[in-house]
PDB file of C-alpha atoms in Angstrom:
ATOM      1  CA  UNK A   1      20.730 -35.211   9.871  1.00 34.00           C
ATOM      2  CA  UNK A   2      21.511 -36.462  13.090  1.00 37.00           C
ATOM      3  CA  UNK A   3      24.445 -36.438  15.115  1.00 38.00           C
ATOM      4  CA  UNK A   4      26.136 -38.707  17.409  1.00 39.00           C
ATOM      5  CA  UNK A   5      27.707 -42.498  17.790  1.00 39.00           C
ATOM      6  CA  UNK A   6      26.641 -45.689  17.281  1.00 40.00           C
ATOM      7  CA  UNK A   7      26.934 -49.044  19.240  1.00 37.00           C
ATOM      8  CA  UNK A   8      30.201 -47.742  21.187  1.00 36.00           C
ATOM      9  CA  UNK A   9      31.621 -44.801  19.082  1.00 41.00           C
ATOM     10  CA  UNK A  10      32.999 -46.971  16.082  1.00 39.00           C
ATOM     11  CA  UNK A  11      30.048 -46.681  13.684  1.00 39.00           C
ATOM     12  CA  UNK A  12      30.208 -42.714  14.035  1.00 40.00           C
ATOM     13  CA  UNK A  13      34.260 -42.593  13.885  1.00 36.00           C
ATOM     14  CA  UNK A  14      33.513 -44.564  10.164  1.00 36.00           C
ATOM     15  CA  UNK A  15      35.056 -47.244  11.396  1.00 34.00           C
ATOM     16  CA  UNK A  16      32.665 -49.423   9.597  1.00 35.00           C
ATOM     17  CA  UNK A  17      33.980 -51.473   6.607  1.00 36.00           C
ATOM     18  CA  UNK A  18      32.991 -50.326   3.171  1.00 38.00           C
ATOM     19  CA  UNK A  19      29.729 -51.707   1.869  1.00 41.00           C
ATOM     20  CA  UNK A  20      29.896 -54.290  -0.444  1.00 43.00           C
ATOM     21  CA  UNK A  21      28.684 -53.449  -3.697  1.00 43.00           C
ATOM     22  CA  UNK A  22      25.264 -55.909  -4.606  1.00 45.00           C
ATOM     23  CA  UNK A  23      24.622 -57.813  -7.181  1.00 47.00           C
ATOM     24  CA  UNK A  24      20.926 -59.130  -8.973  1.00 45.00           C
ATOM     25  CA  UNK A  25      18.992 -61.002  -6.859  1.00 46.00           C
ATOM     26  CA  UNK A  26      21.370 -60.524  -3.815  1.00 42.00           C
ATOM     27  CA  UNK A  27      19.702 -60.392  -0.833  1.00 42.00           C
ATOM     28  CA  UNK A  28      20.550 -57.004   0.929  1.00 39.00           C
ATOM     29  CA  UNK A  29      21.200 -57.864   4.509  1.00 36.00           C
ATOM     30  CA  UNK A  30      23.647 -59.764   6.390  1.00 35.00           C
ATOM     31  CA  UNK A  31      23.693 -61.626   9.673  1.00 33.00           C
ATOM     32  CA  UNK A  32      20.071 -59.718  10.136  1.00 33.00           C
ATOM     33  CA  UNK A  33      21.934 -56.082   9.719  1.00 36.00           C
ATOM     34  CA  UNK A  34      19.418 -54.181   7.092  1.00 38.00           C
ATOM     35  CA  UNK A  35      20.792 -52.293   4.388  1.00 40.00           C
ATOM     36  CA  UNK A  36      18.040 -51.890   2.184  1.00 45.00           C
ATOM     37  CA  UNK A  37      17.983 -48.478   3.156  1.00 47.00           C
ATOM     38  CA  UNK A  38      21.614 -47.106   4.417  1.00 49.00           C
ATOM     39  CA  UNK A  39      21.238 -44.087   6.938  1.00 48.00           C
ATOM     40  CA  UNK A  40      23.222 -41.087   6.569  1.00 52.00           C
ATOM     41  CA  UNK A  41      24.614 -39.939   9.870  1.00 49.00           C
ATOM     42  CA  UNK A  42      27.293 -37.134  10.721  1.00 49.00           C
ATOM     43  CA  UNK A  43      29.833 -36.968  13.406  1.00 46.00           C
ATOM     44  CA  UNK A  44      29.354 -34.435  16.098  1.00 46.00           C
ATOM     45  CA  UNK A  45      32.978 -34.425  16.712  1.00 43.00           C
ATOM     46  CA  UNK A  46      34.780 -34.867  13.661  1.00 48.00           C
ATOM     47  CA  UNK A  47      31.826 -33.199  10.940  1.00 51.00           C
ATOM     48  CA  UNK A  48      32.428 -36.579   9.458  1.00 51.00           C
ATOM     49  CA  UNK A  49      29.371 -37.696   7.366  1.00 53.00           C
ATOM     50  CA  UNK A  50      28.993 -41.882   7.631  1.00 48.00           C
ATOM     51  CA  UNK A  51      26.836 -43.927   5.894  1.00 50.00           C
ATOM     52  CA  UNK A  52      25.701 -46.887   7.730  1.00 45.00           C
ATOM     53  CA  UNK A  53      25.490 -49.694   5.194  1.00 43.00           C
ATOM     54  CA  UNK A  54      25.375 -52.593   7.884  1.00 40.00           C
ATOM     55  CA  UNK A  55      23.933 -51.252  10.905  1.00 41.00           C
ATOM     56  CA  UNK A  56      21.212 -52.458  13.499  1.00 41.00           C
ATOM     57  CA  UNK A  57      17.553 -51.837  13.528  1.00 40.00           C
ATOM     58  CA  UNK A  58      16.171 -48.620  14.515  1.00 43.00           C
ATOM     59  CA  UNK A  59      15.331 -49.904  17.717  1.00 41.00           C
ATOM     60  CA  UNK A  60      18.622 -50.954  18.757  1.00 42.00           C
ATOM     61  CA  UNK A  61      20.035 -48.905  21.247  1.00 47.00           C
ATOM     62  CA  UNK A  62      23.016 -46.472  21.429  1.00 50.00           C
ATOM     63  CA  UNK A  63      25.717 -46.512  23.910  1.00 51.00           C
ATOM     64  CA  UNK A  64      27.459 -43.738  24.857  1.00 52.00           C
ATOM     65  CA  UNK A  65      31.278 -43.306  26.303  1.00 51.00           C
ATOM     66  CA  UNK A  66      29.839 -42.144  29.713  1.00 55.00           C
ATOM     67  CA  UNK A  67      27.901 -45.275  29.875  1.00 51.00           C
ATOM     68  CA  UNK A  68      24.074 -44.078  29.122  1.00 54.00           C
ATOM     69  CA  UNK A  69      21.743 -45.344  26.725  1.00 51.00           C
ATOM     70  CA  UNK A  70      19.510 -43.972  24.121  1.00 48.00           C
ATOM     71  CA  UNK A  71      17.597 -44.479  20.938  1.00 47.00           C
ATOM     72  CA  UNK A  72      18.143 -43.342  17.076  1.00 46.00           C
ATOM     73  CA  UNK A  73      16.317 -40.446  18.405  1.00 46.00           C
ATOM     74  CA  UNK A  74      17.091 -36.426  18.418  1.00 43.00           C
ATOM     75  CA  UNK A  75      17.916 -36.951  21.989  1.00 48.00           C
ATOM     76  CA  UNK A  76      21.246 -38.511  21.160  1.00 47.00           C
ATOM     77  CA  UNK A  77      21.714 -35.559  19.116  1.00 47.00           C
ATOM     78  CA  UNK A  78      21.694 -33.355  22.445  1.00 49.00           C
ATOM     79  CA  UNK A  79      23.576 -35.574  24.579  1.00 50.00           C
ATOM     80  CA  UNK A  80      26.914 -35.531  22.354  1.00 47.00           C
ATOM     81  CA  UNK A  81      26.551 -32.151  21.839  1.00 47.00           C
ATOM     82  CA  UNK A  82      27.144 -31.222  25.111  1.00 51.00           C
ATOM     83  CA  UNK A  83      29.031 -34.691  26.606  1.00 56.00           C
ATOM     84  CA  UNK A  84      32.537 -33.854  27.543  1.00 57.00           C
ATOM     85  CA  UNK A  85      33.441 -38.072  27.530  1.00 59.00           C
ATOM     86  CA  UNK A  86      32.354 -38.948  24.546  1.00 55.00           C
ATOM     87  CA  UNK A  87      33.938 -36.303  22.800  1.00 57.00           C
ATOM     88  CA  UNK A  88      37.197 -37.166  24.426  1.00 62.00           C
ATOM     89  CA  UNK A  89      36.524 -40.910  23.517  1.00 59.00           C
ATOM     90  CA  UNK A  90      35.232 -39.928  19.863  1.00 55.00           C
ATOM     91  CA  UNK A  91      38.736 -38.307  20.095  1.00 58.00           C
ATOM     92  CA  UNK A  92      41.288 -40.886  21.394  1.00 62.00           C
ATOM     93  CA  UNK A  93      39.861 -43.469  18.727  1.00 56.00           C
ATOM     94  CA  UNK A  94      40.620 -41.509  16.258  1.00 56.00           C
ATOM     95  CA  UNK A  95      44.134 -40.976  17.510  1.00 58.00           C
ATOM     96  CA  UNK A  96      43.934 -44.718  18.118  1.00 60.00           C
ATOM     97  CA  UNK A  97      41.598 -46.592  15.454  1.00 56.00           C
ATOM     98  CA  UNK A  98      40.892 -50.507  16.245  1.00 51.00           C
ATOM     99  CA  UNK A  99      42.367 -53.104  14.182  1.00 53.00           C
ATOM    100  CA  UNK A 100      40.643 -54.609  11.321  1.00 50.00           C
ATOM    101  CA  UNK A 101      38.361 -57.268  13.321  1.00 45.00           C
ATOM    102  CA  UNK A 102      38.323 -55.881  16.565  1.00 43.00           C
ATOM    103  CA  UNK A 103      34.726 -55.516  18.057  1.00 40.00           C
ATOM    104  CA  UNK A 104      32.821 -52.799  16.678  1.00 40.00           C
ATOM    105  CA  UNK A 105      34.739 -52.425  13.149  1.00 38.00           C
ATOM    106  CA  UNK A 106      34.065 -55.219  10.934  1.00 36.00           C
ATOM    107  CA  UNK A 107      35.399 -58.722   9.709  1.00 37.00           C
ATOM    108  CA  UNK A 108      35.923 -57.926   6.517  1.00 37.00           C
ATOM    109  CA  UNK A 109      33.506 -60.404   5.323  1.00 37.00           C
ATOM    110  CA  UNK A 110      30.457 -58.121   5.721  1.00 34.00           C
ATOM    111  CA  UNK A 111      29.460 -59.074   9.156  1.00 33.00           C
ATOM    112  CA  UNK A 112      29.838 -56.803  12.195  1.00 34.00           C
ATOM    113  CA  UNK A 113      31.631 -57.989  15.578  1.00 35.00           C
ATOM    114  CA  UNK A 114      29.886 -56.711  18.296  1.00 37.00           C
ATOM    115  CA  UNK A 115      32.572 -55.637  21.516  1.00 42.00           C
ATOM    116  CA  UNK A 116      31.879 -56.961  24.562  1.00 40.00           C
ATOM    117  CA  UNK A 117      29.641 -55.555  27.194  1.00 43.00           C
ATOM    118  CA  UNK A 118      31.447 -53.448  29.688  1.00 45.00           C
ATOM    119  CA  UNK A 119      31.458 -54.413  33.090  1.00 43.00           C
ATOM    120  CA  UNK A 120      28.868 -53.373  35.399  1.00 43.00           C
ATOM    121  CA  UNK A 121      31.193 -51.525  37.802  1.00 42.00           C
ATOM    122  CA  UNK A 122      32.107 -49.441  34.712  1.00 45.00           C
ATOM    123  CA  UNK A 123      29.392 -48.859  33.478  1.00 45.00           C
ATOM    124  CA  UNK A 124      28.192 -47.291  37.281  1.00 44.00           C
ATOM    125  CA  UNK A 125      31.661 -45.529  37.276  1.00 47.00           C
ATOM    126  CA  UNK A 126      30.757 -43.750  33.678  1.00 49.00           C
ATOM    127  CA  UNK A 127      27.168 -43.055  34.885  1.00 51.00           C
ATOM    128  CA  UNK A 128      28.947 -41.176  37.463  1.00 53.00           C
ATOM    129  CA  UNK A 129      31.426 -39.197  36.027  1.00 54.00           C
ATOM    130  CA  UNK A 130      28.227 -38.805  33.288  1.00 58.00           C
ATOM    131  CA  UNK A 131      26.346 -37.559  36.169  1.00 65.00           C
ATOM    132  CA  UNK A 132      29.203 -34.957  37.559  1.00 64.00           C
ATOM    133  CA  UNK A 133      29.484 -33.824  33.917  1.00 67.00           C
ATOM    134  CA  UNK A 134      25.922 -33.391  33.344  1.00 70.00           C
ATOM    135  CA  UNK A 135      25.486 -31.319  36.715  1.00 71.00           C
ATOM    136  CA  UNK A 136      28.891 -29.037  35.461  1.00 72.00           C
ATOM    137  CA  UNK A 137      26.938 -28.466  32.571  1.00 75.00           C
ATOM    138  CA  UNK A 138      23.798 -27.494  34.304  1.00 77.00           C
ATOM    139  CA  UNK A 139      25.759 -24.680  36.056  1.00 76.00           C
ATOM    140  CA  UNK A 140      27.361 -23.581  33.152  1.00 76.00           C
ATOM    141  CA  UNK A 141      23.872 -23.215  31.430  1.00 76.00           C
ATOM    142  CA  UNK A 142      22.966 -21.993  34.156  1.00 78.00           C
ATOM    143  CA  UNK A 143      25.569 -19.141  34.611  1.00 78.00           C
ATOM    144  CA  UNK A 144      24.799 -18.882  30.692  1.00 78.00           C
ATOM    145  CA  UNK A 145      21.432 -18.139  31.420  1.00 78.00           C
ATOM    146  CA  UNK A 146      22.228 -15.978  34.346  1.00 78.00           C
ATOM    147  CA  UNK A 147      25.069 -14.145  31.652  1.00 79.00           C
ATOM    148  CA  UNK A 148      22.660 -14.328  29.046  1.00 76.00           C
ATOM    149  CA  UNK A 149      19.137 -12.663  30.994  1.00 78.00           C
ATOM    150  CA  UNK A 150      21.556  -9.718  32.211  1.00 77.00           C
ATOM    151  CA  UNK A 151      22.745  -8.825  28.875  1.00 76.00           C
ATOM    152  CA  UNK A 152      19.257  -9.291  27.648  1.00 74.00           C
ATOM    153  CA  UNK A 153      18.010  -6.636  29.883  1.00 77.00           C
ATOM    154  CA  UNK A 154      21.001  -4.262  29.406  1.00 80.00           C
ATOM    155  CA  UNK A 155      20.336  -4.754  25.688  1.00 78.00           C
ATOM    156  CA  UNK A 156      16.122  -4.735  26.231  1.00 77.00           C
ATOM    157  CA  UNK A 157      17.196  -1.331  28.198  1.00 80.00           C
ATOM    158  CA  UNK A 158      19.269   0.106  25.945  1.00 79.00           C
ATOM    159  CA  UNK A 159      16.658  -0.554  22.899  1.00 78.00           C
ATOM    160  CA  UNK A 160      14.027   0.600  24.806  1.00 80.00           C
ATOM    161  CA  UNK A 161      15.764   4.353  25.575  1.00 81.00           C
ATOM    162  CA  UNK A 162      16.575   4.194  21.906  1.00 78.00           C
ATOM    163  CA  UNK A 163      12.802   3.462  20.859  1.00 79.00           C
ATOM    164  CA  UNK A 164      11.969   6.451  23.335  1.00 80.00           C
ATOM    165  CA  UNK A 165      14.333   8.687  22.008  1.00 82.00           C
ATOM    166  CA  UNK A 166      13.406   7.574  18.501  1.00 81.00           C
ATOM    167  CA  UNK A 167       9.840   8.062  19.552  1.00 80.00           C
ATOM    168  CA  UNK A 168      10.253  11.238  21.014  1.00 81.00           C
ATOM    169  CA  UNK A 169      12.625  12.592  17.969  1.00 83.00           C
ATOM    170  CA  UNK A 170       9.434  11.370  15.664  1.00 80.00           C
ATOM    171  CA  UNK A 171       6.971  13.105  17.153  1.00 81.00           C
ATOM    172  CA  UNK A 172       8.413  16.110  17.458  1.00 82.00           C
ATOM    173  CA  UNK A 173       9.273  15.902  14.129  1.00 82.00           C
ATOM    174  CA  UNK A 174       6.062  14.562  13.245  1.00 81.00           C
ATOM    175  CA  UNK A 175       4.555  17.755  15.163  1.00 82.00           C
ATOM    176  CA  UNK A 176       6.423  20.317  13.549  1.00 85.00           C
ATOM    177  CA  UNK A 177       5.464  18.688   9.807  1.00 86.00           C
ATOM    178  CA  UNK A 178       1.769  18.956  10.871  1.00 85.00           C
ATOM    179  CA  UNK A 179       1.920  22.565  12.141  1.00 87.00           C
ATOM    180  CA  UNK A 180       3.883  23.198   8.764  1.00 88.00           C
ATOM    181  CA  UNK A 181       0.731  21.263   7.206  1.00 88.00           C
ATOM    182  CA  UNK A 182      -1.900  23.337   8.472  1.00 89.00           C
ATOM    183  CA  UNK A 183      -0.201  26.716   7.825  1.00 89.00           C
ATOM    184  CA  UNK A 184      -0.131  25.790   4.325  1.00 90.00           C
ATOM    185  CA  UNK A 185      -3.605  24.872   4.530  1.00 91.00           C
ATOM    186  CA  UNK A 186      -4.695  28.062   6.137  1.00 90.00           C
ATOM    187  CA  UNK A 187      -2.349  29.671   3.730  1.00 91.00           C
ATOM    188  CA  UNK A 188      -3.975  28.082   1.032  1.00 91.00           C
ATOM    189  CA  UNK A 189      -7.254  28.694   2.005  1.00 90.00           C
ATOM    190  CA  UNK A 190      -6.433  32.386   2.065  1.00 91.00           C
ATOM    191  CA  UNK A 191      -5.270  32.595  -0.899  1.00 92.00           C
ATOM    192  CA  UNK A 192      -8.470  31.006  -2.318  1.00 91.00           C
ATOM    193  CA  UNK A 193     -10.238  33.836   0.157  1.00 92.00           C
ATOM    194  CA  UNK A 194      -8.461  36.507  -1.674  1.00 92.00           C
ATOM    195  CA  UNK A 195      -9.168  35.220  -5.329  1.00 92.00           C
ATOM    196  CA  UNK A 196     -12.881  34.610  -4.548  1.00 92.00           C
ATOM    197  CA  UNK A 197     -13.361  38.084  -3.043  1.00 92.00           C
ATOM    198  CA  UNK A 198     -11.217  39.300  -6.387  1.00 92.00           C
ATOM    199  CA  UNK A 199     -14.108  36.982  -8.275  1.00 92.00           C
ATOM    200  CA  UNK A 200     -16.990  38.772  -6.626  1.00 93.00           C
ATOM    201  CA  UNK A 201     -15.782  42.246  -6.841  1.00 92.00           C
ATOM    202  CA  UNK A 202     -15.257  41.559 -10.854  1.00 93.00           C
ATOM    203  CA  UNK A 203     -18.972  40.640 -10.595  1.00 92.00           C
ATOM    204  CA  UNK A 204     -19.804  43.711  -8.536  1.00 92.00           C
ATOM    205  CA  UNK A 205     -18.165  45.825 -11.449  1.00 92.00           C
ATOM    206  CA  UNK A 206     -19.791  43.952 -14.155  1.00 92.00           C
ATOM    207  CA  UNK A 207     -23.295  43.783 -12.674  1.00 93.00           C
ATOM    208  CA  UNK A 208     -22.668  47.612 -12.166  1.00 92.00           C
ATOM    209  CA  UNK A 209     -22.064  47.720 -15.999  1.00 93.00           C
ATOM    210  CA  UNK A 210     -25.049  45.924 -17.118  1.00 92.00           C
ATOM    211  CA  UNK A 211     -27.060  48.358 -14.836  1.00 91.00           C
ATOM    212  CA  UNK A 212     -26.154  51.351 -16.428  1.00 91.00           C
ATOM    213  CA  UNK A 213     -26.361  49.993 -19.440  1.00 91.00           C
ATOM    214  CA  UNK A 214     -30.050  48.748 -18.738  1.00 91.00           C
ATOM    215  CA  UNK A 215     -30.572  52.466 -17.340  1.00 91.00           C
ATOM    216  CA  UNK A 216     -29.051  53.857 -20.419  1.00 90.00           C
ATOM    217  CA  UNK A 217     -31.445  51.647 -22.764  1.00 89.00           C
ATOM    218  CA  UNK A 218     -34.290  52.591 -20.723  1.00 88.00           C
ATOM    219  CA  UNK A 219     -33.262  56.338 -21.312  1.00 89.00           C
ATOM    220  CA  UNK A 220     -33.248  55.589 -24.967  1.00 88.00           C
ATOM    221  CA  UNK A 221     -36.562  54.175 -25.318  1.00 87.00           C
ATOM    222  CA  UNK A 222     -38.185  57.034 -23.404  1.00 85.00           C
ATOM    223  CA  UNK A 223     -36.539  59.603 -25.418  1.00 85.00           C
ATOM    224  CA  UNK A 224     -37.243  57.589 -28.568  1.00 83.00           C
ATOM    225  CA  UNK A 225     -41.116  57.363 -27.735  1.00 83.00           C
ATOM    226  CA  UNK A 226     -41.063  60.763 -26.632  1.00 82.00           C
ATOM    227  CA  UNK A 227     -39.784  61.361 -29.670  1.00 81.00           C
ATOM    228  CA  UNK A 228     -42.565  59.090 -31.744  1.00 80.00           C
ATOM    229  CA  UNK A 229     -45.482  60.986 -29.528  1.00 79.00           C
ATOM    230  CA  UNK A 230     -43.975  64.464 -30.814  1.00 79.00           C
ATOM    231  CA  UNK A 231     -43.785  62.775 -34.335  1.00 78.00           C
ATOM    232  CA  UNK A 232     -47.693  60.933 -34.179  1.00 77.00           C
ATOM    233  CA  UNK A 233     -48.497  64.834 -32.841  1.00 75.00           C
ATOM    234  CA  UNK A 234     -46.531  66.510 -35.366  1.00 73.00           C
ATOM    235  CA  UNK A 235     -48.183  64.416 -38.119  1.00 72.00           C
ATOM    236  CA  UNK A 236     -51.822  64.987 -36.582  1.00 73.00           C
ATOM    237  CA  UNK A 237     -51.369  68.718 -36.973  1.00 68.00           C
ATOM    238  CA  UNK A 238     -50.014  67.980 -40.594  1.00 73.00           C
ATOM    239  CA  UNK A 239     -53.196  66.315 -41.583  1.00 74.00           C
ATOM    240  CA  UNK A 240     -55.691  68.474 -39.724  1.00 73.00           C
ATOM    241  CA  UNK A 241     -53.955  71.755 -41.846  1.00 74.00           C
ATOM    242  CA  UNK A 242     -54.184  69.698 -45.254  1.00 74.00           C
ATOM    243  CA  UNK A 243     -57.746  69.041 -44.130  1.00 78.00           C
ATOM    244  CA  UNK A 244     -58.590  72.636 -43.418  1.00 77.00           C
ATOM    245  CA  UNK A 245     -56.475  73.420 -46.371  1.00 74.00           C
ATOM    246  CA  UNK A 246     -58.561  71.533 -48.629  1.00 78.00           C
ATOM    247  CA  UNK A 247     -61.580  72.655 -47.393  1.00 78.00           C
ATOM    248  CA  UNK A 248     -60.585  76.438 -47.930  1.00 75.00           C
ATOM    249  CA  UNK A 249     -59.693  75.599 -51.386  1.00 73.00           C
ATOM    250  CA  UNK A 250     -62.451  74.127 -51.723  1.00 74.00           C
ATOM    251  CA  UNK A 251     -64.533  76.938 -50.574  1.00 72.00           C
ATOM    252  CA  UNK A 252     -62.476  79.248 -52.761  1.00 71.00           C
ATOM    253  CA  UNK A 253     -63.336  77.060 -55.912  1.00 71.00           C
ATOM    254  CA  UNK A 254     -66.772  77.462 -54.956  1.00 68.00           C
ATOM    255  CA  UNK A 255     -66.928  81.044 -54.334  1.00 73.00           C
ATOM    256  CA  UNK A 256     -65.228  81.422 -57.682  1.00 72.00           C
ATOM    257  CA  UNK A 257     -67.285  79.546 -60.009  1.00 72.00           C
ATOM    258  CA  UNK A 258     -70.590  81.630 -58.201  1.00 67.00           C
ATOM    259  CA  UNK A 259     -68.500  84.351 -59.430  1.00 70.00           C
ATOM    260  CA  UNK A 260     -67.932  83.708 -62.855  1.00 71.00           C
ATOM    261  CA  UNK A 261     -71.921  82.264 -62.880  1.00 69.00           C
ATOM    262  CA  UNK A 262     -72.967  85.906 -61.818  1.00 67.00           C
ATOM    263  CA  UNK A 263     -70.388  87.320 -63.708  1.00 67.00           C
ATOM    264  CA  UNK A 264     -71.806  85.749 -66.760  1.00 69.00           C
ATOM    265  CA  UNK A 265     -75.812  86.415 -65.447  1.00 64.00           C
ATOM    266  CA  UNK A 266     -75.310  90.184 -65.355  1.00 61.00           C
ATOM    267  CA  UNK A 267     -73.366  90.329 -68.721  1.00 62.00           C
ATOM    268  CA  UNK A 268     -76.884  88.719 -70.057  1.00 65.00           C
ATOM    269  CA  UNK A 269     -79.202  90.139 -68.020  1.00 60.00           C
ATOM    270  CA  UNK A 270     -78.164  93.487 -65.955  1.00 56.00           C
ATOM    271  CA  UNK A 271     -80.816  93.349 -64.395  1.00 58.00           C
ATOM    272  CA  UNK A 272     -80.288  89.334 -62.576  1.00 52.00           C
ATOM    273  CA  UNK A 273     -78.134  90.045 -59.484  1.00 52.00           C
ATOM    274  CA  UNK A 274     -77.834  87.227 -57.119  1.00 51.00           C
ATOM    275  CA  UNK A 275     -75.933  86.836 -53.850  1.00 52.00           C
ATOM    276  CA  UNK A 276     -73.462  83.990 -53.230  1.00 50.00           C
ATOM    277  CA  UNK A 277     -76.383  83.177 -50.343  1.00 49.00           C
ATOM    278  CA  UNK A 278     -78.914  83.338 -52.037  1.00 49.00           C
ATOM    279  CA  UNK A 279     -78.004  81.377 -55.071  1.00 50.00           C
ATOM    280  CA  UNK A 280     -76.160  78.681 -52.733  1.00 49.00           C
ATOM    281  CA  UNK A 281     -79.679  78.347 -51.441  1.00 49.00           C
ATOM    282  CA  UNK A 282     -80.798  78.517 -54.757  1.00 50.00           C
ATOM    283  CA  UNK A 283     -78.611  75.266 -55.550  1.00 46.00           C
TER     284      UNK A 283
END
């Protein structure tokens, strides 16, 4: 919202009369004043909020107390902010309001008075003391700035040797969490050293085991063929003595029934003698 005075002060003082309340088919403006759409506009003095129910066109110029001239523009916003005159003038007519009809308020019958123009040697004289005030101000901005750009660098100073100490404190900091870091890593790995060597020694024992195990198996089935050759030979020597066996009893069964034949030959016959030879040729 802006800020600031109308024609002369009065409008932003509220010093306007009430609008009128409309009716149907009521025209809304009077003595060519719109107020189809009322503005909203707050003091800069008094953080009074007016609303301008009868007030000129947007083109219509503002007069300040110190005699310049602007549009409803934000530049009328900056001028009362910092103008010393119309503050004191904002001031005294609110100590001192107008009467009901004087220029500026109102007639009371809707239509706005307009004050006469000041005269031209006071409106130079206001432009002047408008022109000392805006030069005072100048300094003092300037002296602001001046105030302002040496505290900046104290304060641009003093933040910077706290980002540098902060800085420094962080990476030393920072530093001693990433030497901390890697000696648990090489800790770590280490330990993961010492339980794989623990792994492959295991494996060194166990491959050991199966070894002797293998050599012990192999042990085994030498003896046991050993064993199986002695057997086969064993069994050979078996046979070959039933064999020879057989064929001596054999022989004996022979012998003896040539016995019993001659046996029988000379019980008949003294005289028949026959050798086991002989009669085995005989046969």
């Amino acid at each position: 919202m802006p800020r600031g005075a109308c024609t002369y002060g009065y409008c932003a003082l509220g010093l306007l009369p009430p609008a009128e309340p409309k009716t149907k088919n009521q025209k809304n403006h009077v003595a060519g004043y719109h107020v189809d759409n009322p503005i909203k506009f707050m003091c800069g003095y008094t953080d009074r909020q007016v609303t301008f129910s009868r007030i000129p066109t947007k083109h219509m110029d503002f007069v300040c107390y110190c005699g310049l001239t602007f549009t409803l523009n934000s530049s009328i916003h900056r001028h009362y902010h910092y103008c010393a005159v119309a503050r004191d003038a904002a001031l005294n007519a609110i100590a001192h309001p107008p009467p009901p009809g004087a220029g500026g308020a109102g007639d009371g019958n809707g239509v706005i008075v307009a004050p006469a123009p000041p005269s031209t040697a006071l409106v130079v004289a206001e432009r002047s003391v408008g022109s000392i005030l805006e030069e005072k101000l100048i300094e003092q901005h300037q002296a602001f700035l001046e105030t302002f750009t040496g505290q900046s660098a104290k304060l641009v100073e003093s933040m910077t040797q706290s980002q540098l100490s902060f800085l420094n404190t962080f990476t030393a900091s920072y530093a001693e969490q990433a030497v901390a870091h890697q000696r648990s890593i090489a800790e770590h790995n280490r330990l993961a050293l010492e339980e794989q060597r623990t792994a492959l020694e295991e494996q060194r024992a166990a491959i050991e085991m199966q070894r002797a195990a293998v050599e012990e198996q192999r042990v085994f089935y030498n003896r046991h063929q050993n064993n199986q050759a002695e057997i086969m030979a064993e069994q050979k020597l078996t046979r070959d003595e039933v064999r020879n066996l057989m064929s001596l009893k054999r022989d004996r069964s022979f012998t003896l029934e040539v016995s019993e034949r001659a046996l029988k030959g000379l019980q008949s016959d003294p005289s028949y003698m026959v050798s086991p030879c002989q009669d085995d040729e005989d046969m």
